[in-house]
Amino acid sequence: MDQSIPKNDFIGHEEHAPAAKRSFLFARPDHKTGIVSWLTTVDHKRIGFLYGITSLFFFLVGGAEALLIRTQLAFPNSTFLTAQTYNEMFTMHATTMIFLAVMPLSAAFFNYIMPLQIGARDVAFPRLNGFAYWVFLAGAIILNVGFIAKSGLPDVGWFGYAPMTAKAFSSEFVGDMSTDLWVMGLQVLGVSSIIGSLNFLVTIINMRAPGLTMMRLPVFTWMTLFTAFLIILSFPAITIALVEVMMDRNFGTHFFEVSGGGLPILWQHLFWVFGHPEVYILILPAMGVISEILPCFARKPLFGYPIVVFSGAVIGFLGFGVWSHHMFTTGMGTVATAAFALATMAIAVPTGVKIFNWIGTLWKGHLMMRTPMMFALGFVWMFMFGGFSGIMHSAAPADAQQQDSYFVVAHFHYVLIGGSIFALLAGIHYWFPLMFGRKVSEFWGKLSFWVIFAGFNITFFPMHFLGLNGMPRRTFTYDGNMGWNSGNLIATIGAFILGIGIAVYFVVMVYTYFKGQKVGRDPWDARTLEWSIPNPPPAHNFDVTPKVHARDAFWYEKNNKAEVEAEKAKQAADDEAHGGIHMPSNSWFPIITAAGFLIGALFFAGHNTFDHTMSDLLGKDIHGWGVMGAIIGGVIMFFGAWMWSVEGPGGYHLHPTKADGDDAASSH
Ligand code: HEM
Ligand SMILES: [Cu+2]
């Protein structure tokens, strides 16, 4: 390996010392394959893959919970589930779908695709990226330990309304850890989301390829940026609220306890100040995916690119000013109600603008009706439908009828499944060839689309009528002569059809991963930079730092081959003069620090339960062991963070453009 010191090397050059000096106790691992390489990975694509697999797993868990709910509601006066289990199921279903399925599946795309779209070799802080994933996994585990723990699962709804989270509403059994699990689980997930978002933010601002100005940024990357902003600005509200409810439950404070002068309504404000932007955190990435797929399969540039971008910003901004439309029926007073109604209606404007731009993109396009396109068109139709019912309940008097009825359930499933999930399923189809070098069979892909599309509409369309006929949300059963029987039965049948569609989708994906048709680079003839590299992408992404000349960067490359080739040769020589490509080493400390988080938060939530269980097992009274566990978790966390900060930058060089090819790697 060339040991000459390159000029202009990155900071941290000192670390390129001879191996002996680096045989420090915690030398960074450099495994390229095997389980250790996954546990210590800092590669944005691998981390994206981990997010993807984990979120799809929880998507199936949340789906199973949904089927239990729908089975219970299929017939009146059903006793399939108890009221308690029903409450646990709808709490876990919503919490799981929002925080463990849709958000992390979006994060999977942010991780995998965004750096490729901007021509970067990784995110700005690769170890922090790994850490965000492991902390997410810790939060997911905390939320779900109720499946095996004696206290049971959280049963307070995904919105955790006060006073249901108060101690007085918890079962007597050892202080009821289930609500604490919900509180700590969400808190830990929030840490992960904020860390991840800061990373994406810095990456997009700082690590764009030369020539990639903001107004040339692919729309998916723009939506990643807006989502990151929304997360960073909205999560602090829920963080505070969760700290307060945690203190109410564990330290006898009275933030939300009426008996002590607390205000349950305060919880709703704090929750929805987070909760409303959260629904845009769920939909903006979907809008980004759709804005990539439609132009590609309509063979046209995106219609009104700047407007699509700016309307995303407007949606994000307005999203912060409408939280109280979730509270119209709490009696806020006329001025507040009128103001929030108007602000909510205003959101329909930028949302509608986006839809017009998508239709403008399709207009007179040469449409290729491949599977990703089918899912994308399904998105446009159903998202629009969900938007309409949203506008309906933005009118406060109408909402007084619809609030807490199945009409709202229909609305948010049209935007969340018809919107977010359809777009993410479209994205998986679209980027699958890039990630794995294989393509899904069009027949099976389209079949799963139609089954999912039909199942979804059969399930949720009747819910509009159930709601308008007065069927309340969150009810575990109903009487047979309310007129809700057939609507519920149809919805349940639809849910199983939807489940079958999802099952087909998954089987097809797994089959394709192992046996699908192999495809070459750029199978869709796409526009954006991620398609300019081989599939699956190499660890260093780009052999040569790409240079961007136009908005649809890769289309430009394809149309100006000679010029771009010459530039690439020059750039390759330039990269080489700077010592080749520098890549970061793996690290153990993200996962160790996250393990500290898991242990600490789990023991904190369950310290009473733990002490009681141990007392039972040992036959004598034990106190303080649970708290001790929480402290040990904290110590592991600080140990991990400290070692992380001193382990050094590590790293290795690659010379992919030299004659000896991709293997010319050397680590320092
Ligand atoms: C034109 C755009 C939209 C408008 C005007 C709108 C309006 C509303 C209003 C007024 C409510 C409160 C209804 C009630 O509880 O009585 C609501 C509830 C809800 N919306 Fe939307 N919405 C829009 C788009 C979205 C999107 C894009 C999502 C998610 C991706 C979403 C998800 C939800 C959810 C989850 C709830 C129920 C929350 C709960 O009570 O648990 N909405 N929407
Ligand atoms: Cu809202």
XYZ file of C-alpha atoms and ligand atoms in Angstrom:
712
model
C 0.000 0.000 0.000
C 1.152 3.445 -0.852
C 2.430 5.026 2.374
C 3.155 8.470 1.019
C 1.209 11.111 2.840
C -1.411 12.604 0.562
C -2.039 16.310 0.610
C -5.399 17.567 1.747
C -6.192 14.400 3.614
C -9.138 14.374 5.945
C -8.815 15.215 9.620
C -7.645 12.279 11.661
C -4.805 11.513 9.372
C -2.604 10.724 12.402
C -4.479 7.487 12.832
C -2.776 6.155 9.743
C 0.019 4.905 11.962
C 1.765 1.525 11.691
C -0.301 -1.382 12.969
C 1.713 -1.898 16.176
C 0.766 1.467 17.588
C -2.881 0.623 17.095
C -2.991 -2.688 18.949
C -4.932 -0.916 21.628
C -7.310 -3.027 23.708
C -10.241 -1.767 21.682
C -8.819 -1.745 18.174
C -11.732 -1.314 15.799
C -12.966 -4.565 14.277
C -12.534 -4.983 10.534
C -14.668 -8.039 9.790
C -16.161 -7.855 6.333
C -18.485 -10.863 6.603
C -20.167 -12.917 9.287
C -22.190 -12.033 12.329
C -19.569 -9.709 13.875
C -19.515 -7.640 10.712
C -23.261 -7.087 11.109
C -23.143 -6.326 14.838
C -20.388 -3.763 14.347
C -21.385 -2.418 10.957
C -21.203 1.269 10.100
C -22.208 0.844 6.443
C -25.356 2.856 5.708
C -26.620 0.153 3.351
C -26.270 -2.613 5.905
C -27.879 -0.438 8.571
C -30.676 0.345 6.135
C -31.112 -3.364 5.540
C -31.284 -4.012 9.307
C -33.932 -1.297 9.668
C -35.837 -2.821 6.771
C -35.836 -6.395 8.060
C -36.736 -5.335 11.602
C -39.552 -3.038 10.529
C -41.003 -5.650 8.178
C -40.942 -8.139 11.033
C -42.888 -5.710 13.216
C -45.181 -4.938 10.301
C -46.196 -8.598 10.392
C -46.577 -8.521 14.193
C -48.759 -5.401 13.956
C -50.744 -7.054 11.172
C -51.369 -10.139 13.297
C -52.587 -7.872 16.096
C -54.929 -6.164 13.636
C -56.391 -9.496 12.570
C -57.086 -10.368 16.214
C -58.886 -7.031 16.615
C -60.934 -7.553 13.456
C -61.766 -11.150 14.405
C -63.134 -9.936 17.737
C -65.291 -7.348 15.928
C -66.557 -9.658 13.180
C -69.744 -10.488 15.084
C -71.717 -8.683 17.818
C -71.283 -9.674 21.475
C -68.195 -11.659 20.622
C -66.038 -13.110 23.401
C -63.085 -14.086 21.235
C -60.921 -11.584 23.168
C -61.484 -10.168 26.634
C -61.883 -6.404 26.942
C -58.429 -6.254 28.543
C -56.737 -8.203 25.743
C -58.604 -6.125 23.178
C -57.235 -2.926 24.739
C -53.726 -4.354 24.709
C -54.097 -5.387 21.074
C -55.280 -2.031 19.751
C -52.616 -0.222 21.782
C -49.857 -2.472 20.529
C -51.216 -2.567 16.990
C -51.097 1.213 16.595
C -47.871 1.721 18.534
C -46.198 -1.046 16.555
C -47.404 0.115 13.150
C -46.424 3.745 13.696
C -43.159 3.459 15.620
C -41.891 -0.014 14.757
C -43.113 -0.470 11.182
C -43.737 2.717 9.158
C -41.155 5.040 10.760
C -38.272 2.544 10.697
C -39.208 1.341 7.213
C -38.906 4.953 6.104
C -35.607 5.089 7.986
C -34.501 2.018 6.043
C -34.930 3.975 2.807
C -33.351 7.125 4.245
C -30.349 5.018 5.149
C -30.044 2.924 2.070
C -31.131 5.270 -0.680
C -30.509 8.849 0.403
C -26.661 8.689 0.567
C -26.668 6.995 -2.853
C -28.930 9.675 -4.290
C -26.581 12.420 -3.181
C -23.440 10.616 -4.354
C -22.018 10.127 -0.845
C -19.991 7.164 0.413
C -21.793 7.006 3.754
C -23.730 9.217 6.151
C -21.943 11.949 8.083
C -21.639 9.945 11.323
C -21.487 6.236 10.490
C -21.124 4.955 14.082
C -23.960 7.178 15.273
C -26.021 5.669 12.495
C -25.412 2.157 13.795
C -26.204 3.397 17.280
C -29.569 4.808 16.121
C -30.499 1.381 14.764
C -29.537 -0.505 17.920
C -31.348 1.998 20.130
C -34.414 1.581 17.913
C -34.187 -2.184 18.435
C -33.901 -1.616 22.208
C -37.084 0.500 22.176
C -38.881 -2.140 20.137
C -37.918 -4.853 22.611
C -39.018 -2.742 25.590
C -42.446 -2.143 24.041
C -42.929 -5.834 23.396
C -41.595 -7.538 26.558
C -45.182 -7.513 27.865
C -45.770 -10.503 25.572
C -43.733 -12.624 27.976
C -43.796 -10.583 31.209
C -46.481 -11.220 33.802
C -47.690 -7.594 33.761
C -48.982 -7.880 30.213
C -48.769 -5.433 27.326
C -49.419 -1.671 27.374
C -53.170 -0.940 27.272
C -53.402 2.863 27.179
C -53.815 3.450 23.435
C -51.033 4.767 21.210
C -52.013 8.276 22.446
C -51.675 7.328 26.151
C -54.363 9.773 27.245
C -54.258 10.980 30.835
C -55.611 9.900 33.238
C -55.481 6.336 31.855
C -51.724 6.353 32.321
C -52.089 7.300 35.987
C -51.156 4.838 38.688
C -54.774 4.704 39.848
C -55.769 3.102 36.535
C -53.041 0.497 36.652
C -53.810 -2.975 37.849
C -52.737 -3.786 41.385
C -50.232 -6.377 40.235
C -46.773 -5.112 41.202
C -47.481 -1.567 40.160
C -48.379 -2.521 36.569
C -45.233 -2.272 34.529
C -47.185 -2.294 31.251
C -47.696 1.491 31.152
C -44.074 2.053 32.196
C -43.013 -0.166 29.310
C -45.014 2.014 26.964
C -43.509 5.209 28.426
C -39.906 3.991 28.395
C -40.261 2.256 25.052
C -41.449 5.427 23.333
C -38.807 7.494 25.085
C -36.021 5.209 23.864
C -37.466 5.167 20.337
C -37.489 8.962 20.398
C -33.774 9.003 21.190
C -33.155 6.804 18.177
C -35.301 8.929 15.857
C -33.672 12.193 16.876
C -30.150 10.805 16.525
C -30.942 9.338 13.141
C -32.504 12.590 11.971
C -29.556 14.746 13.021
C -27.348 12.396 11.065
C -29.465 12.630 7.903
C -29.709 16.385 8.239
C -25.945 16.876 8.431
C -25.432 14.345 5.640
C -27.783 16.076 3.216
C -26.483 19.544 3.990
C -22.777 18.633 3.869
C -22.138 15.536 1.825
C -23.757 16.174 -1.529
C -21.651 15.346 -4.595
C -20.034 18.298 -6.383
C -22.650 20.069 -8.488
C -25.593 18.695 -6.546
C -27.163 21.978 -5.519
C -30.212 21.950 -3.279
C -32.534 22.625 -6.186
C -31.132 19.591 -8.003
C -31.697 17.309 -5.022
C -33.925 14.280 -5.747
C -37.350 14.770 -4.142
C -36.955 11.682 -1.969
C -33.868 13.278 -0.429
C -35.767 16.527 0.082
C -38.524 14.667 1.912
C -35.889 12.907 4.005
C -34.614 16.333 4.998
C -38.092 17.644 5.887
C -38.906 14.496 7.838
C -35.662 14.895 9.776
C -36.617 18.478 10.631
C -40.097 17.412 11.725
C -38.675 14.688 13.973
C -36.117 17.004 15.540
C -38.728 19.698 16.201
C -41.686 17.551 17.275
C -40.145 14.781 19.383
C -39.054 17.114 22.195
C -42.748 17.725 22.993
C -43.430 14.043 23.529
C -40.116 13.643 25.337
C -41.220 16.213 27.922
C -44.693 14.689 28.169
C -43.266 11.201 28.689
C -40.847 12.459 31.349
C -43.790 14.026 33.146
C -45.971 10.950 33.040
C -42.972 8.872 34.106
C -42.528 11.189 37.110
C -46.247 11.062 37.921
C -46.045 7.285 37.994
C -42.762 6.828 39.797
C -42.036 9.909 41.882
C -45.459 11.107 42.978
C -45.614 14.306 40.914
C -48.975 15.624 39.675
C -48.538 16.888 36.142
C -51.611 15.077 34.903
C -53.263 13.982 38.145
C -56.395 15.970 38.872
C -56.258 15.049 42.563
C -53.017 16.991 42.857
C -54.051 19.918 40.663
C -52.725 18.370 37.452
C -54.343 18.749 34.032
C -55.190 15.734 31.839
C -55.827 18.145 28.956
C -52.198 19.260 29.198
C -51.216 15.765 28.142
C -53.376 16.047 25.021
C -51.744 19.311 24.003
C -48.232 18.000 24.505
C -49.098 14.724 22.814
C -50.708 16.250 19.723
C -48.056 18.960 19.349
C -45.945 15.911 18.651
C -48.719 13.694 17.289
C -49.874 15.810 14.411
C -46.397 16.469 12.960
C -45.876 12.749 13.479
C -48.512 11.933 10.872
C -46.480 14.023 8.409
C -43.364 12.183 9.530
C -45.220 9.110 8.314
C -46.417 10.573 5.011
C -43.603 12.829 3.731
C -41.204 9.927 3.059
C -44.035 8.221 1.181
C -44.524 11.358 -0.914
C -40.800 11.281 -1.619
C -40.902 7.690 -2.833
C -43.877 8.425 -5.077
C -42.121 11.462 -6.542
C -39.260 9.166 -7.613
C -41.390 6.385 -9.042
C -43.971 8.339 -11.070
C -41.483 10.218 -13.303
C -39.398 7.087 -13.848
C -42.371 5.027 -15.034
C -44.050 7.904 -16.876
C -40.779 8.541 -18.745
C -41.008 12.252 -17.939
C -39.287 14.577 -15.473
C -41.315 15.371 -12.371
C -43.872 18.050 -13.195
C -43.304 21.237 -11.168
C -40.274 20.069 -9.202
C -39.813 23.301 -7.177
C -43.500 23.293 -6.265
C -43.354 19.688 -5.104
C -40.390 20.601 -2.907
C -41.829 23.801 -1.474
C -45.247 22.290 -0.820
C -43.429 19.665 1.264
C -41.917 22.471 3.317
C -45.308 24.186 3.674
C -46.947 20.940 4.802
C -44.206 20.477 7.378
C -44.571 24.038 8.609
C -48.380 24.085 8.800
C -48.288 20.656 10.404
C -47.045 22.306 13.594
C -50.014 24.656 13.846
C -52.968 22.305 13.686
C -52.507 19.895 16.596
C -55.734 20.918 18.325
C -57.890 19.542 15.513
C -57.510 16.325 17.495
C -59.151 18.112 20.422
C -62.150 19.902 18.917
C -64.493 18.101 21.289
C -62.558 18.960 24.453
C -64.134 22.417 24.677
C -61.253 24.715 23.800
C -63.490 27.697 23.100
C -64.688 29.213 19.830
C -61.595 31.191 18.852
C -59.212 28.288 19.264
C -61.612 25.931 17.530
C -62.100 28.275 14.569
C -58.374 28.967 14.251
C -57.418 25.299 14.283
C -60.193 24.426 11.845
C -58.932 27.044 9.365
C -55.315 26.039 9.771
C -56.254 22.401 9.177
C -58.181 23.238 6.026
C -55.143 25.189 4.836
C -53.070 21.993 4.843
C -55.271 20.629 2.112
C -53.797 23.277 -0.229
C -50.144 22.155 -0.378
C -51.349 18.549 -0.210
C -53.634 19.081 -3.190
C -50.861 20.900 -5.032
C -48.660 17.826 -4.727
C -51.409 15.623 -6.101
C -51.843 17.945 -9.095
C -48.116 17.756 -9.739
C -48.170 13.970 -9.686
C -51.091 13.959 -12.103
C -49.212 16.504 -14.226
C -46.274 14.097 -14.284
C -48.501 11.299 -15.562
C -50.234 13.562 -18.090
C -49.254 12.557 -21.623
C -46.546 10.376 -20.167
C -45.544 7.084 -21.721
C -46.753 5.022 -18.751
C -44.945 1.752 -17.990
C -47.414 -0.196 -15.853
C -44.879 -2.186 -13.865
C -45.479 -3.270 -10.274
C -43.833 -0.266 -8.546
C -45.990 1.989 -10.725
C -49.147 0.077 -9.778
C -48.462 0.588 -6.083
C -47.628 4.252 -6.731
C -50.884 4.877 -8.603
C -52.750 3.061 -5.830
C -51.117 5.494 -3.432
C -52.229 8.586 -5.333
C -55.834 7.430 -5.464
C -56.182 6.280 -1.872
C -54.157 9.058 -0.320
C -56.429 11.538 -2.068
C -59.435 9.743 -0.636
C -57.993 9.897 2.882
C -57.238 13.577 2.395
C -60.870 14.247 1.546
C -62.160 12.684 4.767
C -59.465 14.697 6.567
C -60.895 17.899 5.134
C -64.323 16.720 6.251
C -63.332 16.555 9.885
C -61.331 19.752 9.713
C -64.768 21.391 9.937
C -65.212 21.442 13.703
C -68.998 20.919 13.766
C -68.725 17.909 11.472
C -65.873 16.616 13.564
C -68.056 16.747 16.656
C -70.021 13.933 14.999
C -67.032 12.050 13.648
C -64.653 12.300 16.613
C -63.898 8.946 18.227
C -66.024 7.111 15.688
C -65.043 4.620 13.027
C -65.105 7.449 10.504
C -61.792 8.624 11.933
C -60.483 5.061 11.821
C -61.364 4.946 8.125
C -59.686 8.328 7.520
C -56.356 7.556 9.071
C -56.118 4.109 7.580
C -56.655 5.567 4.109
C -53.761 7.947 4.677
C -51.591 5.510 6.628
C -52.065 2.278 4.667
C -53.382 3.643 1.375
C -50.741 6.339 1.735
C -47.626 5.448 3.698
C -47.694 1.660 3.424
C -48.557 1.587 -0.293
C -45.706 3.987 -1.034
C -43.240 1.976 1.018
C -44.340 -1.277 -0.642
C -43.875 0.522 -3.974
C -40.416 1.621 -2.854
C -39.388 -1.918 -1.960
C -40.377 -3.086 -5.447
C -38.666 -0.134 -7.089
C -35.325 -0.374 -5.283
C -35.198 -4.165 -4.880
C -33.105 -4.648 -8.062
C -30.624 -2.062 -6.812
C -30.297 -3.651 -3.387
C -30.158 -7.298 -4.419
C -29.546 -7.372 -8.166
C -32.805 -9.257 -8.743
C -36.239 -8.290 -9.952
C -39.639 -9.376 -8.682
C -41.830 -11.286 -11.115
C -44.337 -8.886 -12.666
C -47.115 -11.456 -12.447
C -46.732 -12.131 -8.734
C -45.991 -8.498 -7.945
C -49.168 -7.331 -9.669
C -51.212 -10.120 -8.156
C -50.145 -9.105 -4.653
C -50.944 -5.494 -5.537
C -54.509 -6.280 -6.574
C -55.202 -8.493 -3.559
C -53.796 -5.871 -1.181
C -55.694 -3.085 -2.947
C -58.998 -4.964 -2.849
C -58.544 -6.206 0.710
C -57.655 -2.743 1.918
C -60.724 -1.063 0.418
C -63.097 -3.826 1.522
C -61.777 -3.390 5.057
C -61.763 0.358 5.440
C -64.383 1.726 3.078
C -67.342 0.374 5.152
C -65.833 1.962 8.248
C -66.858 5.402 6.988
C -70.495 4.285 7.208
C -70.033 2.470 10.503
C -68.637 5.706 11.897
C -71.389 7.901 10.492
C -73.874 5.406 11.965
C -72.349 6.002 15.364
C -70.035 3.080 15.933
C -67.402 4.278 18.430
C -63.672 3.635 18.217
C -61.859 1.554 20.824
C -64.907 -0.508 21.689
C -64.253 -4.200 22.166
C -67.752 -5.321 21.238
C -71.211 -4.039 20.267
C -74.834 -5.048 20.429
C -76.411 -6.971 17.553
C -79.249 -4.506 16.835
C -77.199 -1.331 16.324
C -77.124 -1.847 12.557
C -73.368 -2.414 12.509
C -73.292 -6.159 11.888
C -72.823 -6.385 8.137
C -70.341 -3.477 8.012
C -68.170 -5.150 10.602
C -68.359 -8.549 8.976
C -67.377 -7.107 5.586
C -64.505 -5.203 7.200
C -63.231 -8.361 8.865
C -63.409 -10.368 5.643
C -61.550 -7.533 3.904
C -58.891 -7.591 6.617
C -58.194 -11.254 5.941
C -58.005 -10.629 2.199
C -55.545 -7.819 2.944
C -53.587 -10.207 5.157
C -53.429 -12.767 2.335
C -52.209 -10.066 -0.057
C -49.456 -9.043 2.349
C -48.486 -12.683 2.817
C -48.203 -13.124 -0.965
C -46.120 -9.940 -1.158
C -43.692 -11.256 1.454
C -43.391 -14.742 0.009
C -42.682 -13.218 -3.397
C -39.996 -10.947 -1.921
C -38.249 -13.789 -0.101
C -38.441 -15.977 -3.212
C -37.031 -13.165 -5.343
C -34.184 -12.574 -2.910
C -32.988 -16.157 -3.383
C -34.209 -17.143 -6.825
C -35.511 -14.070 -8.642
C -34.525 -13.066 -12.143
C -31.090 -11.426 -12.137
C -30.986 -7.966 -13.675
C -28.200 -5.662 -14.741
C -27.514 -2.169 -13.563
C -30.377 0.345 -13.937
C -33.207 -2.017 -14.971
C -35.893 0.742 -14.979
C -33.814 3.258 -16.960
C -34.031 5.608 -13.972
C -33.046 9.227 -13.418
C -31.212 9.397 -10.131
C -27.611 8.728 -9.104
C -28.217 5.571 -7.051
C -28.831 3.706 -10.318
C -25.450 4.676 -11.776
C -23.587 2.116 -9.660
C -23.447 -1.696 -9.913
C -26.045 -3.770 -8.081
C -25.799 -4.751 -5.314
C -23.730 -1.629 -4.539
C -20.145 -2.066 -3.331
C -19.236 -0.942 0.221
C -17.768 2.308 -1.090
C -20.826 3.025 -3.299
C -19.096 5.004 -6.056
C -15.774 4.038 -7.636
C -15.356 7.646 -8.582
C -16.847 10.647 -6.825
C -19.764 11.543 -9.101
C -20.226 14.996 -10.528
C -23.739 16.375 -10.992
C -24.778 18.588 -13.918
C -28.530 18.553 -13.830
C -31.605 17.777 -11.793
C -32.115 14.265 -13.147
C -28.416 13.546 -12.740
C -28.298 10.028 -14.122
C -30.474 10.800 -17.132
C -28.049 13.588 -17.911
C -25.120 11.155 -17.590
C -26.790 8.701 -19.930
C -27.407 11.398 -22.515
C -23.924 12.924 -22.341
C -21.761 9.811 -22.156
C -18.554 11.078 -23.752
C -18.281 14.197 -21.672
C -19.083 12.353 -18.440
C -16.572 9.547 -19.162
C -13.770 12.061 -19.649
C -14.711 13.799 -16.439
C -14.793 10.489 -14.560
C -11.258 9.608 -15.655
C -10.051 12.980 -14.441
C -11.923 12.593 -11.157
C -10.530 9.072 -10.661
C -6.986 10.401 -10.966
C -7.893 13.122 -8.530
C -9.346 10.664 -5.989
C -6.186 8.571 -6.348
C -3.949 11.570 -5.744
C -5.755 11.967 -2.449
C -4.908 8.441 -1.341
C -7.795 6.570 -2.898
C -11.109 6.182 -1.148
C -11.173 6.286 2.613
C -13.760 4.138 4.375
C -14.558 3.976 8.107
C -13.878 0.877 10.235
C -16.554 -0.998 12.123
C -17.079 -0.439 15.824
C -18.399 -2.393 18.784
C -19.433 0.639 20.803
C -22.696 1.626 19.134
C -24.223 -1.739 20.015
C -22.652 -1.798 23.494
C -23.943 1.678 24.295
C -27.391 0.741 22.995
C -27.328 -2.405 25.161
C -26.803 -0.105 28.141
C -29.880 1.819 27.048
C -31.911 -1.383 26.813
C -30.850 -2.721 30.200
C -31.241 0.641 31.939
C -34.660 1.481 30.519
C -36.011 -2.040 30.941
C -34.988 -2.233 34.587
C -36.230 1.266 35.189
C -39.661 0.438 33.785
C -39.787 -2.901 35.556
C -37.896 -2.372 38.787
C -40.929 -3.151 40.959
C -41.889 -6.156 38.886
C -38.328 -7.409 39.022
C -38.094 -7.077 42.805
C -41.404 -8.885 43.274
C -40.478 -11.671 40.895
C -37.125 -12.170 42.589
C -38.801 -12.116 46.016
C -41.170 -14.858 44.877
C -38.342 -16.925 43.436
C -36.023 -16.595 46.426
C -38.742 -16.809 49.053
C -37.641 -13.634 50.852
C -38.270 -9.945 50.432
C -35.930 -8.263 47.959
C -35.726 -4.517 47.460
C -33.684 -2.322 45.194
C -32.396 -4.995 42.819
C -34.429 -3.566 39.961
C -33.057 -0.085 40.580
C -29.579 -1.596 40.723
C -30.206 -3.112 37.281
C -31.175 0.299 35.947
C -27.952 1.773 37.338
C -25.875 -1.021 35.800
C -27.535 -0.272 32.459
C -26.560 3.378 32.858
C -22.972 2.429 33.636
C -22.760 0.238 30.522
C -24.159 3.111 28.508
C -21.548 5.572 29.755
C -18.780 3.026 29.378
C -19.828 2.409 25.773
C -20.059 6.096 24.955
C -16.684 6.806 26.541
C -14.845 3.991 24.759
C -16.545 5.049 21.544
C -15.101 8.503 21.928
C -11.540 7.264 22.456
C -11.321 4.330 20.051
C -10.078 6.576 17.256
C -11.283 7.081 13.712
C -9.802 3.875 12.272
C -10.525 3.364 8.599
C -9.080 1.807 5.497
C -8.257 2.797 1.939
C -9.609 1.471 -1.327
C -8.315 1.902 -4.860
C -11.189 0.652 -6.983
C -9.999 2.303 -10.169
C -6.478 0.834 -10.090
C -5.696 -2.141 -12.322
C -5.913 -4.614 -9.428
C -9.561 -3.758 -9.012
C -11.877 -3.589 -6.054
C -9.735 -5.791 -3.837
C -6.948 -3.284 -3.540
C -7.903 -2.478 0.027
C -5.576 -1.908 2.924
C -6.446 -1.088 6.479
C -4.456 1.076 8.828
C -55.408 16.846 3.882
C -54.757 16.311 4.855
C -55.341 15.901 6.210
C -56.300 16.519 6.963
C -57.029 17.794 6.631
C -56.468 15.730 8.163
C -57.333 16.021 9.206
C -57.502 15.267 10.346
C -58.320 15.636 11.478
C -59.108 16.914 11.593
C -58.249 14.631 12.393
C -58.921 14.547 13.759
C -60.147 13.722 13.659
C -60.705 13.336 14.990
O -59.969 12.733 15.802
O -61.900 13.620 15.217
C -57.369 13.630 11.864
C -57.050 12.456 12.503
C -56.018 11.646 12.131
N -55.272 11.772 10.970
Fe -55.552 13.147 9.508
N -55.651 14.666 8.112
C -54.926 14.742 6.950
C -53.951 13.877 6.534
C -53.427 12.862 7.339
C -52.232 12.142 7.045
C -51.343 12.399 5.868
C -52.072 11.219 8.040
C -51.002 10.169 8.252
C -50.139 9.732 7.423
C -53.178 11.370 8.951
C -53.346 10.600 10.072
C -54.299 10.806 11.025
C -54.444 10.017 12.230
C -53.526 8.861 12.666
C -55.527 10.527 12.925
C -56.147 9.980 14.198
C -55.321 10.141 15.382
C -55.960 9.506 16.586
O -56.958 10.042 17.101
O -55.481 8.467 17.040
N -53.982 12.374 8.492
N -56.931 14.049 10.608
Cu -53.703 15.856 12.975
